[in-house]
Amino acid sequence: MALTPYPASDFPEIPTAIVTGAASERGIGRATANRLARDGWAVAVLDLDEAASAAVAEEITREHGTPALGLGVDIADEQAVVDAVARIDAELPQLVGVVNNAGISSPTPFTEVSTEEWKRLFDVNVHGTFFVTREAVKVFRRHSLGRIVNVSSASAERGGGVYGRAAYSGSKAALLGMAKTWARELGEYGITANSVAPGSIDTDIMGGRLSDERKEFLLQELPVGRVGTVEDVAGGIAYLLGRDGGYLTGVTLDINGGSHIH
Ligand code: NAD
């Protein structure tokens, strides 16, 4: 019996990507939004603060000349996500990609973590990702084309990070399982789903900039001899999302400088 490939559409001239959590100044999301815009994507920025999201969108259009929209959305708020994706679908070019980057971390040890904190981590990192992806997939299916990238963490693979503990690692491990399942379930609609699992990257998520002392410590476990940058992660995401990434699905890209090799 001849194998019939699923009908995947060609990339449109200007594809649109949603990048969640792209407003923080030194974050992975903002670097990813800029990298995608440089590659010719239109970008929708979803972050908590409306004004900060709009400012990033303006910066993207100014610097890269591509359409961009910045919206203030708590991704854990289901209705807000439904409304935001509907607006993106109506106002930007064809939606092709979603980068589930928005996330919160917690250094609280397992024996001390409160129910409230545990639930908030899962509300944002897991349920928020579910809401955004579900709405995006509805649009992807209309066009038989879609790319999903979950931003997980090395913490999910190695049992805690240098900062995050069980609530964070558990929520980030859920993202790996979700992406792999989407890869299997959604392939027939021309949709791929992958994850990136960054090691320690110099951003503000760990409650402040990485101190030089901390970097020295991290370097001991890094074969590449330097701490990761937001551009390192953005490059990996752009590859999985882009035209050349179409034959990768269910993959986890370990962007960690070799700190965790398995
Ligand atoms: P960051 O704190 O700079 O970025 C996180 C962004 O998510 C912020 O802009 C924040 O406002 C936004 N956000 C938080 N809750 C939200 C919500 N409910 N709705 C919408 N937006 C929300 O940190 P970062 O390091 O750039 O983190 C980006 C992602 O990378 C996170 O998912 C994080 O877990 C992951 N990650 C980071 C590292 C690292 O070392 N920095 C390592 C592995 C994975």
PDB file of C-alpha atoms and ligand atoms in Angstrom:
ATOM      1  CA  MET A   1       0.000   0.000   0.000  1.00  0.00           C
ATOM      2  CA  ALA A   2       1.376   3.386  -0.970  1.00  0.00           C
ATOM      3  CA  LEU A   3       1.917   5.834   1.840  1.00  0.00           C
ATOM      4  CA  THR A   4       0.041   9.085   1.361  1.00  0.00           C
ATOM      5  CA  PRO A   5       1.656  12.065   3.079  1.00  0.00           C
ATOM      6  CA  TYR A   6      -0.637  14.263   5.112  1.00  0.00           C
ATOM      7  CA  PRO A   7      -1.481  17.452   3.255  1.00  0.00           C
ATOM      8  CA  ALA A   8       0.676  20.187   4.779  1.00  0.00           C
ATOM      9  CA  SER A   9       0.327  23.602   3.211  1.00  0.00           C
ATOM     10  CA  ASP A  10       3.262  25.728   2.145  1.00  0.00           C
ATOM     11  CA  PHE A  11       4.432  28.497   4.410  1.00  0.00           C
ATOM     12  CA  PRO A  12       2.706  31.788   3.618  1.00  0.00           C
ATOM     13  CA  GLU A  13       4.942  34.676   2.587  1.00  0.00           C
ATOM     14  CA  ILE A  14       4.538  36.287   6.009  1.00  0.00           C
ATOM     15  CA  PRO A  15       3.700  33.730   8.711  1.00  0.00           C
ATOM     16  CA  THR A  16       2.625  34.887  12.163  1.00  0.00           C
ATOM     17  CA  ALA A  17       3.912  33.498  15.455  1.00  0.00           C
ATOM     18  CA  ILE A  18       2.493  33.994  18.920  1.00  0.00           C
ATOM     19  CA  VAL A  19       5.234  34.343  21.521  1.00  0.00           C
ATOM     20  CA  THR A  20       3.937  34.270  25.091  1.00  0.00           C
ATOM     21  CA  GLY A  21       5.905  35.976  27.848  1.00  0.00           C
ATOM     22  CA  ALA A  22       7.807  38.151  25.381  1.00  0.00           C
ATOM     23  CA  ALA A  23       7.664  41.469  27.227  1.00  0.00           C
ATOM     24  CA  SER A  24      10.384  41.119  29.866  1.00  0.00           C
ATOM     25  CA  GLU A  25      13.397  43.127  28.853  1.00  0.00           C
ATOM     26  CA  ARG A  26      16.140  40.498  29.172  1.00  0.00           C
ATOM     27  CA  GLY A  27      13.977  37.421  28.591  1.00  0.00           C
ATOM     28  CA  ILE A  28      14.015  34.485  26.198  1.00  0.00           C
ATOM     29  CA  GLY A  29      10.599  35.460  24.816  1.00  0.00           C
ATOM     30  CA  ARG A  30      11.641  38.924  23.727  1.00  0.00           C
ATOM     31  CA  ALA A  31      14.809  37.617  22.074  1.00  0.00           C
ATOM     32  CA  THR A  32      12.706  34.987  20.312  1.00  0.00           C
ATOM     33  CA  ALA A  33      10.160  37.540  19.126  1.00  0.00           C
ATOM     34  CA  ASN A  34      12.979  39.669  17.681  1.00  0.00           C
ATOM     35  CA  ARG A  35      14.719  36.677  16.111  1.00  0.00           C
ATOM     36  CA  LEU A  36      11.501  35.526  14.445  1.00  0.00           C
ATOM     37  CA  ALA A  37      10.792  39.044  13.177  1.00  0.00           C
ATOM     38  CA  ARG A  38      14.329  39.148  11.750  1.00  0.00           C
ATOM     39  CA  ASP A  39      13.501  35.891   9.941  1.00  0.00           C
ATOM     40  CA  GLY A  40      10.400  37.528   8.404  1.00  0.00           C
ATOM     41  CA  TRP A  41       7.688  36.484  10.842  1.00  0.00           C
ATOM     42  CA  ALA A  42       4.883  38.724  12.020  1.00  0.00           C
ATOM     43  CA  VAL A  43       4.719  38.459  15.794  1.00  0.00           C
ATOM     44  CA  ALA A  44       2.007  38.559  18.437  1.00  0.00           C
ATOM     45  CA  VAL A  45       3.361  39.286  21.902  1.00  0.00           C
ATOM     46  CA  LEU A  46       1.251  38.005  24.805  1.00  0.00           C
ATOM     47  CA  ASP A  47       2.351  39.066  28.258  1.00  0.00           C
ATOM     48  CA  LEU A  48       0.808  40.240  31.518  1.00  0.00           C
ATOM     49  CA  ASP A  49       1.395  43.923  30.995  1.00  0.00           C
ATOM     50  CA  GLU A  50      -0.505  45.496  28.092  1.00  0.00           C
ATOM     51  CA  ALA A  51       1.743  48.550  27.769  1.00  0.00           C
ATOM     52  CA  ALA A  52       4.962  46.493  27.899  1.00  0.00           C
ATOM     53  CA  SER A  53       3.592  44.042  25.297  1.00  0.00           C
ATOM     54  CA  ALA A  54       2.564  46.910  23.017  1.00  0.00           C
ATOM     55  CA  ALA A  55       6.005  48.507  23.399  1.00  0.00           C
ATOM     56  CA  VAL A  56       7.740  45.277  22.295  1.00  0.00           C
ATOM     57  CA  ALA A  57       5.393  45.012  19.316  1.00  0.00           C
ATOM     58  CA  GLU A  58       6.204  48.599  18.315  1.00  0.00           C
ATOM     59  CA  GLU A  59       9.929  47.897  18.652  1.00  0.00           C
ATOM     60  CA  ILE A  60       9.583  44.824  16.413  1.00  0.00           C
ATOM     61  CA  THR A  61       7.777  46.696  13.664  1.00  0.00           C
ATOM     62  CA  ARG A  62      10.221  49.597  13.894  1.00  0.00           C
ATOM     63  CA  GLU A  63      13.353  47.436  13.780  1.00  0.00           C
ATOM     64  CA  HIS A  64      12.313  44.612  11.475  1.00  0.00           C
ATOM     65  CA  GLY A  65       9.458  46.087   9.441  1.00  0.00           C
ATOM     66  CA  THR A  66       7.115  43.162  10.122  1.00  0.00           C
ATOM     67  CA  PRO A  67       3.566  43.425  11.497  1.00  0.00           C
ATOM     68  CA  ALA A  68       3.303  42.943  15.264  1.00  0.00           C
ATOM     69  CA  LEU A  69       0.629  43.102  17.930  1.00  0.00           C
ATOM     70  CA  GLY A  70       1.193  43.298  21.685  1.00  0.00           C
ATOM     71  CA  LEU A  71      -1.595  42.212  24.028  1.00  0.00           C
ATOM     72  CA  GLY A  72      -1.896  42.201  27.816  1.00  0.00           C
ATOM     73  CA  VAL A  73      -3.024  38.673  28.661  1.00  0.00           C
ATOM     74  CA  ASP A  74      -2.670  36.412  31.666  1.00  0.00           C
ATOM     75  CA  ILE A  75      -2.382  33.072  29.852  1.00  0.00           C
ATOM     76  CA  ALA A  76      -3.933  31.324  32.854  1.00  0.00           C
ATOM     77  CA  ASP A  77      -7.163  33.247  32.106  1.00  0.00           C
ATOM     78  CA  GLU A  78      -8.973  31.041  29.595  1.00  0.00           C
ATOM     79  CA  GLN A  79     -11.368  33.665  28.229  1.00  0.00           C
ATOM     80  CA  ALA A  80      -8.606  36.249  27.860  1.00  0.00           C
ATOM     81  CA  VAL A  81      -6.627  33.736  25.780  1.00  0.00           C
ATOM     82  CA  VAL A  82      -9.651  32.884  23.603  1.00  0.00           C
ATOM     83  CA  ASP A  83     -10.229  36.589  22.910  1.00  0.00           C
ATOM     84  CA  ALA A  84      -6.536  37.291  22.233  1.00  0.00           C
ATOM     85  CA  VAL A  85      -6.089  34.474  19.707  1.00  0.00           C
ATOM     86  CA  ALA A  86      -9.296  35.519  17.928  1.00  0.00           C
ATOM     87  CA  ARG A  87      -7.889  39.052  17.616  1.00  0.00           C
ATOM     88  CA  ILE A  88      -4.527  37.790  16.361  1.00  0.00           C
ATOM     89  CA  ASP A  89      -6.303  35.615  13.783  1.00  0.00           C
ATOM     90  CA  ALA A  90      -8.308  38.616  12.588  1.00  0.00           C
ATOM     91  CA  GLU A  91      -5.568  41.271  12.590  1.00  0.00           C
ATOM     92  CA  LEU A  92      -2.270  39.578  11.643  1.00  0.00           C
ATOM     93  CA  PRO A  93      -1.211  37.415   8.669  1.00  0.00           C
ATOM     94  CA  GLN A  94      -1.821  33.635   8.772  1.00  0.00           C
ATOM     95  CA  LEU A  95      -1.016  32.176  12.176  1.00  0.00           C
ATOM     96  CA  VAL A  96       1.584  29.416  11.760  1.00  0.00           C
ATOM     97  CA  GLY A  97       3.516  29.236  15.026  1.00  0.00           C
ATOM     98  CA  VAL A  98       3.099  29.361  18.764  1.00  0.00           C
ATOM     99  CA  VAL A  99       5.973  29.616  21.234  1.00  0.00           C
ATOM    100  CA  ASN A 100       4.782  28.693  24.712  1.00  0.00           C
ATOM    101  CA  ASN A 101       7.437  30.650  26.545  1.00  0.00           C
ATOM    102  CA  ALA A 102       5.562  32.433  29.366  1.00  0.00           C
ATOM    103  CA  GLY A 103       6.414  30.830  32.650  1.00  0.00           C
ATOM    104  CA  ILE A 104       7.080  31.326  36.330  1.00  0.00           C
ATOM    105  CA  SER A 105       9.577  29.559  38.546  1.00  0.00           C
ATOM    106  CA  SER A 106       9.866  28.725  42.220  1.00  0.00           C
ATOM    107  CA  PRO A 107      12.806  27.806  44.411  1.00  0.00           C
ATOM    108  CA  THR A 108      10.570  26.522  47.239  1.00  0.00           C
ATOM    109  CA  PRO A 109      11.614  23.054  48.475  1.00  0.00           C
ATOM    110  CA  PHE A 110       8.970  20.327  48.121  1.00  0.00           C
ATOM    111  CA  THR A 111       8.364  20.018  51.865  1.00  0.00           C
ATOM    112  CA  GLU A 112       7.612  23.751  52.119  1.00  0.00           C
ATOM    113  CA  VAL A 113       5.628  24.491  48.983  1.00  0.00           C
ATOM    114  CA  SER A 114       2.043  25.623  49.623  1.00  0.00           C
ATOM    115  CA  THR A 115      -0.958  24.351  47.684  1.00  0.00           C
ATOM    116  CA  GLU A 116      -1.501  27.885  46.437  1.00  0.00           C
ATOM    117  CA  GLU A 117       2.019  28.211  45.029  1.00  0.00           C
ATOM    118  CA  TRP A 118       1.919  24.733  43.495  1.00  0.00           C
ATOM    119  CA  LYS A 119      -1.378  25.503  41.744  1.00  0.00           C
ATOM    120  CA  ARG A 120      -0.213  28.884  40.429  1.00  0.00           C
ATOM    121  CA  LEU A 121       2.864  27.283  38.836  1.00  0.00           C
ATOM    122  CA  PHE A 122       0.661  24.723  37.075  1.00  0.00           C
ATOM    123  CA  ASP A 123      -2.015  27.331  36.214  1.00  0.00           C
ATOM    124  CA  VAL A 124       0.503  29.439  34.321  1.00  0.00           C
ATOM    125  CA  ASN A 125       3.054  26.943  33.016  1.00  0.00           C
ATOM    126  CA  VAL A 126       0.698  24.066  32.137  1.00  0.00           C
ATOM    127  CA  HIS A 127      -2.889  25.295  31.900  1.00  0.00           C
ATOM    128  CA  GLY A 128      -1.872  28.562  30.243  1.00  0.00           C
ATOM    129  CA  THR A 129       0.091  26.620  27.641  1.00  0.00           C
ATOM    130  CA  PHE A 130      -2.931  24.361  27.120  1.00  0.00           C
ATOM    131  CA  PHE A 131      -5.280  27.331  26.553  1.00  0.00           C
ATOM    132  CA  VAL A 132      -2.974  29.123  24.114  1.00  0.00           C
ATOM    133  CA  THR A 133      -2.176  25.977  22.151  1.00  0.00           C
ATOM    134  CA  ARG A 134      -5.781  24.817  21.953  1.00  0.00           C
ATOM    135  CA  GLU A 135      -6.867  28.135  20.440  1.00  0.00           C
ATOM    136  CA  ALA A 136      -3.881  28.275  18.075  1.00  0.00           C
ATOM    137  CA  VAL A 137      -4.495  24.708  16.880  1.00  0.00           C
ATOM    138  CA  LYS A 138      -8.047  25.639  15.828  1.00  0.00           C
ATOM    139  CA  VAL A 139      -6.514  28.194  13.451  1.00  0.00           C
ATOM    140  CA  PHE A 140      -3.678  25.868  12.327  1.00  0.00           C
ATOM    141  CA  ARG A 141      -6.202  23.198  11.344  1.00  0.00           C
ATOM    142  CA  ARG A 142      -8.009  25.601   9.024  1.00  0.00           C
ATOM    143  CA  HIS A 143      -4.769  26.032   7.071  1.00  0.00           C
ATOM    144  CA  SER A 144      -3.294  22.507   7.498  1.00  0.00           C
ATOM    145  CA  LEU A 145      -0.122  24.078   8.857  1.00  0.00           C
ATOM    146  CA  GLY A 146       1.178  24.777  12.333  1.00  0.00           C
ATOM    147  CA  ARG A 147       4.296  24.752  14.489  1.00  0.00           C
ATOM    148  CA  ILE A 148       4.266  24.511  18.264  1.00  0.00           C
ATOM    149  CA  VAL A 149       7.305  24.965  20.509  1.00  0.00           C
ATOM    150  CA  ASN A 150       7.070  24.527  24.270  1.00  0.00           C
ATOM    151  CA  VAL A 151       9.754  26.163  26.362  1.00  0.00           C
ATOM    152  CA  SER A 152      10.470  23.514  28.976  1.00  0.00           C
ATOM    153  CA  SER A 153      13.670  23.345  31.018  1.00  0.00           C
ATOM    154  CA  ALA A 154      16.647  21.117  31.765  1.00  0.00           C
ATOM    155  CA  SER A 155      15.118  21.151  35.240  1.00  0.00           C
ATOM    156  CA  ALA A 156      12.351  18.858  33.949  1.00  0.00           C
ATOM    157  CA  GLU A 157      14.865  16.277  32.748  1.00  0.00           C
ATOM    158  CA  ARG A 158      17.378  16.207  35.548  1.00  0.00           C
ATOM    159  CA  GLY A 159      15.196  16.522  38.664  1.00  0.00           C
ATOM    160  CA  GLY A 160      15.324  20.199  39.467  1.00  0.00           C
ATOM    161  CA  GLY A 161      17.405  22.980  38.113  1.00  0.00           C
ATOM    162  CA  VAL A 162      19.905  25.262  39.712  1.00  0.00           C
ATOM    163  CA  TYR A 163      16.884  27.283  40.892  1.00  0.00           C
ATOM    164  CA  GLY A 164      13.524  25.586  40.258  1.00  0.00           C
ATOM    165  CA  ARG A 165      12.238  22.776  42.445  1.00  0.00           C
ATOM    166  CA  ALA A 166       9.441  20.175  42.229  1.00  0.00           C
ATOM    167  CA  ALA A 167       6.535  22.466  41.261  1.00  0.00           C
ATOM    168  CA  TYR A 168       8.597  24.078  38.504  1.00  0.00           C
ATOM    169  CA  SER A 169      10.209  20.840  37.286  1.00  0.00           C
ATOM    170  CA  GLY A 170       6.880  19.010  37.367  1.00  0.00           C
ATOM    171  CA  SER A 171       5.153  21.713  35.345  1.00  0.00           C
ATOM    172  CA  LYS A 172       8.011  21.842  32.838  1.00  0.00           C
ATOM    173  CA  ALA A 173       8.009  18.033  32.511  1.00  0.00           C
ATOM    174  CA  ALA A 174       4.288  18.236  31.695  1.00  0.00           C
ATOM    175  CA  LEU A 175       5.188  20.470  28.738  1.00  0.00           C
ATOM    176  CA  LEU A 176       7.497  17.772  27.347  1.00  0.00           C
ATOM    177  CA  GLY A 177       4.744  15.158  27.510  1.00  0.00           C
ATOM    178  CA  MET A 178       2.166  17.504  26.023  1.00  0.00           C
ATOM    179  CA  ALA A 179       4.389  18.401  23.054  1.00  0.00           C
ATOM    180  CA  LYS A 180       5.132  14.739  22.330  1.00  0.00           C
ATOM    181  CA  THR A 181       1.444  13.872  22.410  1.00  0.00           C
ATOM    182  CA  TRP A 182       0.533  16.826  20.197  1.00  0.00           C
ATOM    183  CA  ALA A 183       3.224  15.619  17.779  1.00  0.00           C
ATOM    184  CA  ARG A 184       1.421  12.285  17.454  1.00  0.00           C
ATOM    185  CA  GLU A 185      -2.147  13.621  17.492  1.00  0.00           C
ATOM    186  CA  LEU A 186      -1.806  16.676  15.293  1.00  0.00           C
ATOM    187  CA  GLY A 187       0.536  15.472  12.539  1.00  0.00           C
ATOM    188  CA  GLU A 188      -2.393  14.693  10.324  1.00  0.00           C
ATOM    189  CA  TYR A 189      -3.299  18.400  10.312  1.00  0.00           C
ATOM    190  CA  GLY A 190       0.154  19.502   9.148  1.00  0.00           C
ATOM    191  CA  ILE A 191       1.145  20.490  12.678  1.00  0.00           C
ATOM    192  CA  THR A 192       4.483  19.764  14.367  1.00  0.00           C
ATOM    193  CA  ALA A 193       5.113  20.065  18.109  1.00  0.00           C
ATOM    194  CA  ASN A 194       8.486  20.199  19.821  1.00  0.00           C
ATOM    195  CA  SER A 195      10.149  21.476  22.974  1.00  0.00           C
ATOM    196  CA  VAL A 196      13.312  23.236  23.944  1.00  0.00           C
ATOM    197  CA  ALA A 197      14.878  22.476  27.317  1.00  0.00           C
ATOM    198  CA  PRO A 198      17.281  25.312  28.151  1.00  0.00           C
ATOM    199  CA  GLY A 199      19.863  25.034  30.884  1.00  0.00           C
ATOM    200  CA  SER A 200      20.702  28.125  32.949  1.00  0.00           C
ATOM    201  CA  ILE A 201      20.265  31.226  30.825  1.00  0.00           C
ATOM    202  CA  ASP A 202      21.167  34.683  32.020  1.00  0.00           C
ATOM    203  CA  THR A 203      17.694  36.273  32.463  1.00  0.00           C
ATOM    204  CA  ASP A 204      15.681  37.727  35.362  1.00  0.00           C
ATOM    205  CA  ILE A 205      13.541  34.649  36.103  1.00  0.00           C
ATOM    206  CA  MET A 206      15.809  33.556  38.963  1.00  0.00           C
ATOM    207  CA  GLY A 207      14.984  36.694  40.920  1.00  0.00           C
ATOM    208  CA  GLY A 208      17.852  38.829  39.681  1.00  0.00           C
ATOM    209  CA  ARG A 209      20.808  38.686  37.395  1.00  0.00           C
ATOM    210  CA  LEU A 210      23.156  35.750  37.692  1.00  0.00           C
ATOM    211  CA  SER A 211      26.044  36.902  39.874  1.00  0.00           C
ATOM    212  CA  ASP A 212      29.618  36.431  38.639  1.00  0.00           C
ATOM    213  CA  GLU A 213      30.141  33.983  41.476  1.00  0.00           C
ATOM    214  CA  ARG A 214      27.117  31.966  40.378  1.00  0.00           C
ATOM    215  CA  LYS A 215      28.335  31.975  36.778  1.00  0.00           C
ATOM    216  CA  GLU A 216      31.758  30.680  37.923  1.00  0.00           C
ATOM    217  CA  PHE A 217      29.970  27.819  39.661  1.00  0.00           C
ATOM    218  CA  LEU A 218      27.832  27.028  36.595  1.00  0.00           C
ATOM    219  CA  LEU A 219      30.870  27.094  34.300  1.00  0.00           C
ATOM    220  CA  GLN A 220      32.313  24.059  36.059  1.00  0.00           C
ATOM    221  CA  GLU A 221      29.504  21.966  34.545  1.00  0.00           C
ATOM    222  CA  LEU A 222      29.506  23.532  31.099  1.00  0.00           C
ATOM    223  CA  PRO A 223      31.572  21.817  28.385  1.00  0.00           C
ATOM    224  CA  VAL A 224      31.093  24.775  26.036  1.00  0.00           C
ATOM    225  CA  GLY A 225      32.728  27.058  28.598  1.00  0.00           C
ATOM    226  CA  ARG A 226      30.129  29.805  28.863  1.00  0.00           C
ATOM    227  CA  VAL A 227      26.692  30.489  30.324  1.00  0.00           C
ATOM    228  CA  GLY A 228      23.836  30.389  27.813  1.00  0.00           C
ATOM    229  CA  THR A 229      22.301  33.506  26.300  1.00  0.00           C
ATOM    230  CA  VAL A 230      18.740  34.274  25.280  1.00  0.00           C
ATOM    231  CA  GLU A 231      19.919  34.318  21.659  1.00  0.00           C
ATOM    232  CA  ASP A 232      21.126  30.695  22.008  1.00  0.00           C
ATOM    233  CA  VAL A 233      17.584  29.663  22.918  1.00  0.00           C
ATOM    234  CA  ALA A 234      15.914  31.952  20.370  1.00  0.00           C
ATOM    235  CA  GLY A 235      17.980  30.380  17.578  1.00  0.00           C
ATOM    236  CA  GLY A 236      16.830  26.878  18.503  1.00  0.00           C
ATOM    237  CA  ILE A 237      13.202  27.937  18.702  1.00  0.00           C
ATOM    238  CA  ALA A 238      13.427  29.732  15.351  1.00  0.00           C
ATOM    239  CA  TYR A 239      14.785  26.565  13.747  1.00  0.00           C
ATOM    240  CA  LEU A 240      11.974  24.369  15.105  1.00  0.00           C
ATOM    241  CA  LEU A 241       9.388  26.941  14.084  1.00  0.00           C
ATOM    242  CA  GLY A 242      10.771  27.755  10.670  1.00  0.00           C
ATOM    243  CA  ARG A 243      10.536  26.355   7.179  1.00  0.00           C
ATOM    244  CA  ASP A 244      13.492  24.000   7.750  1.00  0.00           C
ATOM    245  CA  GLY A 245      11.985  22.483  10.884  1.00  0.00           C
ATOM    246  CA  GLY A 246       9.134  20.608   9.231  1.00  0.00           C
ATOM    247  CA  TYR A 247      10.537  17.101   9.663  1.00  0.00           C
ATOM    248  CA  LEU A 248      11.138  17.461  13.390  1.00  0.00           C
ATOM    249  CA  THR A 249       8.257  16.605  15.656  1.00  0.00           C
ATOM    250  CA  GLY A 250       8.123  15.251  19.193  1.00  0.00           C
ATOM    251  CA  VAL A 251      11.714  16.378  19.663  1.00  0.00           C
ATOM    252  CA  THR A 252      13.253  18.024  22.728  1.00  0.00           C
ATOM    253  CA  LEU A 253      16.150  20.306  21.855  1.00  0.00           C
ATOM    254  CA  ASP A 254      18.557  20.484  24.805  1.00  0.00           C
ATOM    255  CA  ILE A 255      19.945  24.005  24.641  1.00  0.00           C
ATOM    256  CA  ASN A 256      22.164  23.688  27.687  1.00  0.00           C
ATOM    257  CA  GLY A 257      25.815  23.946  26.653  1.00  0.00           C
ATOM    258  CA  GLY A 258      26.298  20.297  27.596  1.00  0.00           C
ATOM    259  CA  SER A 259      25.417  20.742  31.265  1.00  0.00           C
ATOM    260  CA  HIS A 260      23.033  17.798  30.987  1.00  0.00           C
ATOM    261  CA  ILE A 261      23.893  15.098  28.443  1.00  0.00           C
ATOM    262  CA  HIS A 262      21.637  12.051  28.218  1.00  0.00           C
TER     263      HIS A 262
HETATM  264  P1  NAD B   1      11.446  36.033  32.305  1.00  0.00           P
HETATM  265  O1  NAD B   1      10.902  36.113  33.699  1.00  0.00           O
HETATM  266  O2  NAD B   1      12.295  37.121  31.786  1.00  0.00           O
HETATM  267  O3  NAD B   1      10.258  35.785  31.281  1.00  0.00           O
HETATM  268  C1  NAD B   1       9.028  35.204  31.614  1.00  0.00           C
HETATM  269  C2  NAD B   1       7.934  36.034  30.967  1.00  0.00           C
HETATM  270  O4  NAD B   1       6.675  35.373  31.163  1.00  0.00           O
HETATM  271  C3  NAD B   1       7.811  37.438  31.589  1.00  0.00           C
HETATM  272  O5  NAD B   1       7.761  38.402  30.560  1.00  0.00           O
HETATM  273  C4  NAD B   1       6.501  37.367  32.368  1.00  0.00           C
HETATM  274  O6  NAD B   1       5.834  38.610  32.474  1.00  0.00           O
HETATM  275  C5  NAD B   1       5.720  36.362  31.514  1.00  0.00           C
HETATM  276  N1  NAD B   1       4.626  35.756  32.262  1.00  0.00           N
HETATM  277  C6  NAD B   1       4.673  35.215  33.503  1.00  0.00           C
HETATM  278  N2  NAD B   1       3.462  34.775  33.854  1.00  0.00           N
HETATM  279  C7  NAD B   1       2.625  35.041  32.805  1.00  0.00           C
HETATM  280  C8  NAD B   1       1.245  34.841  32.592  1.00  0.00           C
HETATM  281  N3  NAD B   1       0.462  34.278  33.511  1.00  0.00           N
HETATM  282  N4  NAD B   1       0.716  35.229  31.401  1.00  0.00           N
HETATM  283  C9  NAD B   1       1.488  35.840  30.476  1.00  0.00           C
HETATM  284  N5  NAD B   1       2.807  36.046  30.626  1.00  0.00           N
HETATM  285  C10 NAD B   1       3.368  35.659  31.795  1.00  0.00           C
HETATM  286  O7  NAD B   1      12.251  34.665  32.280  1.00  0.00           O
HETATM  287  P2  NAD B   1      12.926  33.816  31.115  1.00  0.00           P
HETATM  288  O8  NAD B   1      14.109  33.202  31.718  1.00  0.00           O
HETATM  289  O9  NAD B   1      13.055  34.574  29.858  1.00  0.00           O
HETATM  290  O10 NAD B   1      11.855  32.664  30.962  1.00  0.00           O
HETATM  291  C11 NAD B   1      11.202  32.333  29.761  1.00  0.00           C
HETATM  292  C12 NAD B   1      10.855  30.853  29.783  1.00  0.00           C
HETATM  293  O11 NAD B   1      12.072  30.106  29.736  1.00  0.00           O
HETATM  294  C13 NAD B   1      10.119  30.396  31.042  1.00  0.00           C
HETATM  295  O12 NAD B   1       9.086  29.499  30.688  1.00  0.00           O
HETATM  296  C14 NAD B   1      11.199  29.673  31.822  1.00  0.00           C
HETATM  297  O13 NAD B   1      10.669  28.694  32.669  1.00  0.00           O
HETATM  298  C15 NAD B   1      12.026  29.093  30.709  1.00  0.00           C
HETATM  299  N6  NAD B   1      13.401  28.737  31.093  1.00  0.00           N
HETATM  300  C16 NAD B   1      14.268  29.690  31.566  1.00  0.00           C
HETATM  301  C17 NAD B   1      15.557  29.309  31.926  1.00  0.00           C
HETATM  302  C18 NAD B   1      16.557  30.300  32.440  1.00  0.00           C
HETATM  303  O14 NAD B   1      17.598  29.864  32.945  1.00  0.00           O
HETATM  304  N7  NAD B   1      16.310  31.578  32.349  1.00  0.00           N
HETATM  305  C19 NAD B   1      15.953  27.981  31.808  1.00  0.00           C
HETATM  306  C20 NAD B   1      15.044  27.048  31.333  1.00  0.00           C
HETATM  307  C21 NAD B   1      13.762  27.441  30.967  1.00  0.00           C
END
